[in-house]
Short mmCIF file of C-alpha atoms in Angstrom, two decimals:
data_model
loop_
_atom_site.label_atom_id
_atom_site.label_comp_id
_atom_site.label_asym_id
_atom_site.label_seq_id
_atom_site.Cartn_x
_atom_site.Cartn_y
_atom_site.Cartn_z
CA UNK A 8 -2.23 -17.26 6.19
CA UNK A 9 0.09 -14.28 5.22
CA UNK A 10 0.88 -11.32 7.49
CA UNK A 11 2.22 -7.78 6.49
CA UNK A 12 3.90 -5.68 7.93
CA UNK A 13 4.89 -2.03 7.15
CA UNK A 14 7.31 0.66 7.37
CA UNK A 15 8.56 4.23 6.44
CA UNK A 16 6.16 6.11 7.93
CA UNK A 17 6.80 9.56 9.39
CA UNK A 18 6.68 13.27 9.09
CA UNK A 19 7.59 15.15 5.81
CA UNK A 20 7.14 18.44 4.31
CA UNK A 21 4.93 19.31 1.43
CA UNK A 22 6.81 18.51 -2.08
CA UNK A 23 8.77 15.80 0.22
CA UNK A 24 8.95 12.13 -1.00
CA UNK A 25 8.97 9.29 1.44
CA UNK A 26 9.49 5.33 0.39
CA UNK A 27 6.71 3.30 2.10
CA UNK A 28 7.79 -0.71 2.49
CA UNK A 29 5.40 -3.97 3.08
CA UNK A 30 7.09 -7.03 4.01
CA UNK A 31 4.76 -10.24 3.59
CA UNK A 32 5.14 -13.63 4.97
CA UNK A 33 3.23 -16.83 5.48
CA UNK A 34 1.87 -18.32 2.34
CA UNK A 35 2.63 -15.95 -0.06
CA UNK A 36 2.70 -17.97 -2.93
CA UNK A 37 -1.20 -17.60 -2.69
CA UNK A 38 -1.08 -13.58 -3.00
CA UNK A 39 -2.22 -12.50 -6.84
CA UNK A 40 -2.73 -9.19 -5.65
CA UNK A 41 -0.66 -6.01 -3.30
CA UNK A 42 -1.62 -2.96 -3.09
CA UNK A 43 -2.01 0.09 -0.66
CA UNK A 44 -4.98 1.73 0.92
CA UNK A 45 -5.42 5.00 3.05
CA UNK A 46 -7.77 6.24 5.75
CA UNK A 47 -7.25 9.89 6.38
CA UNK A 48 -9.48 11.46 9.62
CA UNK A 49 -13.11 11.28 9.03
CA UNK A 50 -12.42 9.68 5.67
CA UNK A 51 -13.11 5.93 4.38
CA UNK A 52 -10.42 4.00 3.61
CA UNK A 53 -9.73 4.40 -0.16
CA UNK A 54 -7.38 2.57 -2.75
CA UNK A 55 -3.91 4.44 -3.32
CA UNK A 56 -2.36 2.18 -5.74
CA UNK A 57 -2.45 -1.78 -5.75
CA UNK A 58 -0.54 -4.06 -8.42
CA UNK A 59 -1.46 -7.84 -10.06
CA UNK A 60 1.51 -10.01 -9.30
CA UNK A 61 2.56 -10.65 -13.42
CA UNK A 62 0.43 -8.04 -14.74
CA UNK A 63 -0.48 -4.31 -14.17
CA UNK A 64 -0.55 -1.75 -11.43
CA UNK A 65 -3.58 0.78 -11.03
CA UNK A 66 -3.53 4.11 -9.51
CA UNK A 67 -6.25 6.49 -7.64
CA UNK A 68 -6.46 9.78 -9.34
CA UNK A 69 -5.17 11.99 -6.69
CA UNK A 70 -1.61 10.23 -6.59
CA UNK A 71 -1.10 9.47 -10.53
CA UNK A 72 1.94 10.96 -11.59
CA UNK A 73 3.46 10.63 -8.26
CA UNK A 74 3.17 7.60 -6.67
CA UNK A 75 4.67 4.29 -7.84
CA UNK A 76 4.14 1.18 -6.84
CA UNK A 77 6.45 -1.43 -7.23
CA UNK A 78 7.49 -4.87 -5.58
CA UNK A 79 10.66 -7.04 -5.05
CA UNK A 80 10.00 -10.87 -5.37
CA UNK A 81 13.55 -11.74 -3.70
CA UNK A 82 12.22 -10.27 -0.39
CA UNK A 83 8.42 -10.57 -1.01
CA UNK A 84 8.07 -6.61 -0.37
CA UNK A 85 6.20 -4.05 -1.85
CA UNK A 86 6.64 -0.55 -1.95
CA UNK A 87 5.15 2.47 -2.34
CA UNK A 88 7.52 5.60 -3.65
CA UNK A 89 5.89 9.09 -2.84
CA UNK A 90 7.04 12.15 -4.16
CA UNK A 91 5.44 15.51 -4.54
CA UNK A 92 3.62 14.81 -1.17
CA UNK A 93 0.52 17.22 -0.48
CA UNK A 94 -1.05 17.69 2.79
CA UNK A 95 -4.11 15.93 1.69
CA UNK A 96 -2.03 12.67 1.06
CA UNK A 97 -1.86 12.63 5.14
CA UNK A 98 -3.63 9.30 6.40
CA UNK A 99 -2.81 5.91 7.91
CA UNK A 100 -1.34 4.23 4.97
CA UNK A 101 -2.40 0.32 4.98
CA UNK A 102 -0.84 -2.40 3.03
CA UNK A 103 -3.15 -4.87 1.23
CA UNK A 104 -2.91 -8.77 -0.23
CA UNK A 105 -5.83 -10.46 -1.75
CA UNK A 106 -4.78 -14.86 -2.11
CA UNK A 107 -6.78 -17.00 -3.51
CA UNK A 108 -7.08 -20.67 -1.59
CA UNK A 109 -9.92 -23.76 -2.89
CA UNK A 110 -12.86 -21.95 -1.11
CA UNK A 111 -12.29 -18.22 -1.29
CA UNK A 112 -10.53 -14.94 -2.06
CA UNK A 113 -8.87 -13.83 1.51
CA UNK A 114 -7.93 -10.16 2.45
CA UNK A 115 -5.16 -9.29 4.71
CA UNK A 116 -4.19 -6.51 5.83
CA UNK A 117 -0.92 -4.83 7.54
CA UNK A 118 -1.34 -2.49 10.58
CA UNK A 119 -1.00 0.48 8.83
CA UNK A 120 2.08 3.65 9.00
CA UNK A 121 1.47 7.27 9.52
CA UNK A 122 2.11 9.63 6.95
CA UNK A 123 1.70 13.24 7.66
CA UNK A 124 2.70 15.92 5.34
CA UNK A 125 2.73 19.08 7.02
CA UNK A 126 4.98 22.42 6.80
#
């Protein structure tokens, strides 16, 4: 099992950056994969940026250029660094871990953190 949990939500103005934290436990030597999802009002939830423990990180269109993902093994967190926000990057952000066991892939998922961009 592996549970997440995230932080850094809030409120912030457009052009505003805010840091966005996932702290995994459990069996997390089994994770091969972290990444972070968002579900705006009315929306589906959608891919934001995820990253292949020892290999590379993707990014949706929308957030290229500004988003980074990035992860620290020491305290098995991952992070997501916004800048430039826009108030169509508003949403329930949602950390992600696929693990892979003897039977099947697993998805977890973290409770998700309010982001709202808004002048």
């Amino acid at each position: 099992q592996v549970q997440l949990v995230e932080s850094g939500g809030g409120l912030v103005q457009p052009g505003g950056s805010l840091r966005l934290s996932c702290a995994a436990s459990g069996n997390i030597f089994s994770i091969y994969s972290l990444g972070w999802y968002r579900q705006a009002p009315g929306k589906q939830r959608e891919l934001v940026a995820n990253i292949v423990i020892g290999g590379s990180t993707n990014y949706a269109d929308p957030v290229k250029g500004r988003f980074t993902i990035s992860s620290d093994k020491a305290k098995n967190t991952v992070y997501l660094q916004m800048n430039s926000l826009k108030p169509e990057d508003t949403a329930v952000y949602y950390c992600n871990a696929l693990s892979e066991d003897v039977v099947t892939t697993q998805n977890y998922w973290g409770q998700g953190t309010q982001v709202t961009v808004s002048s």
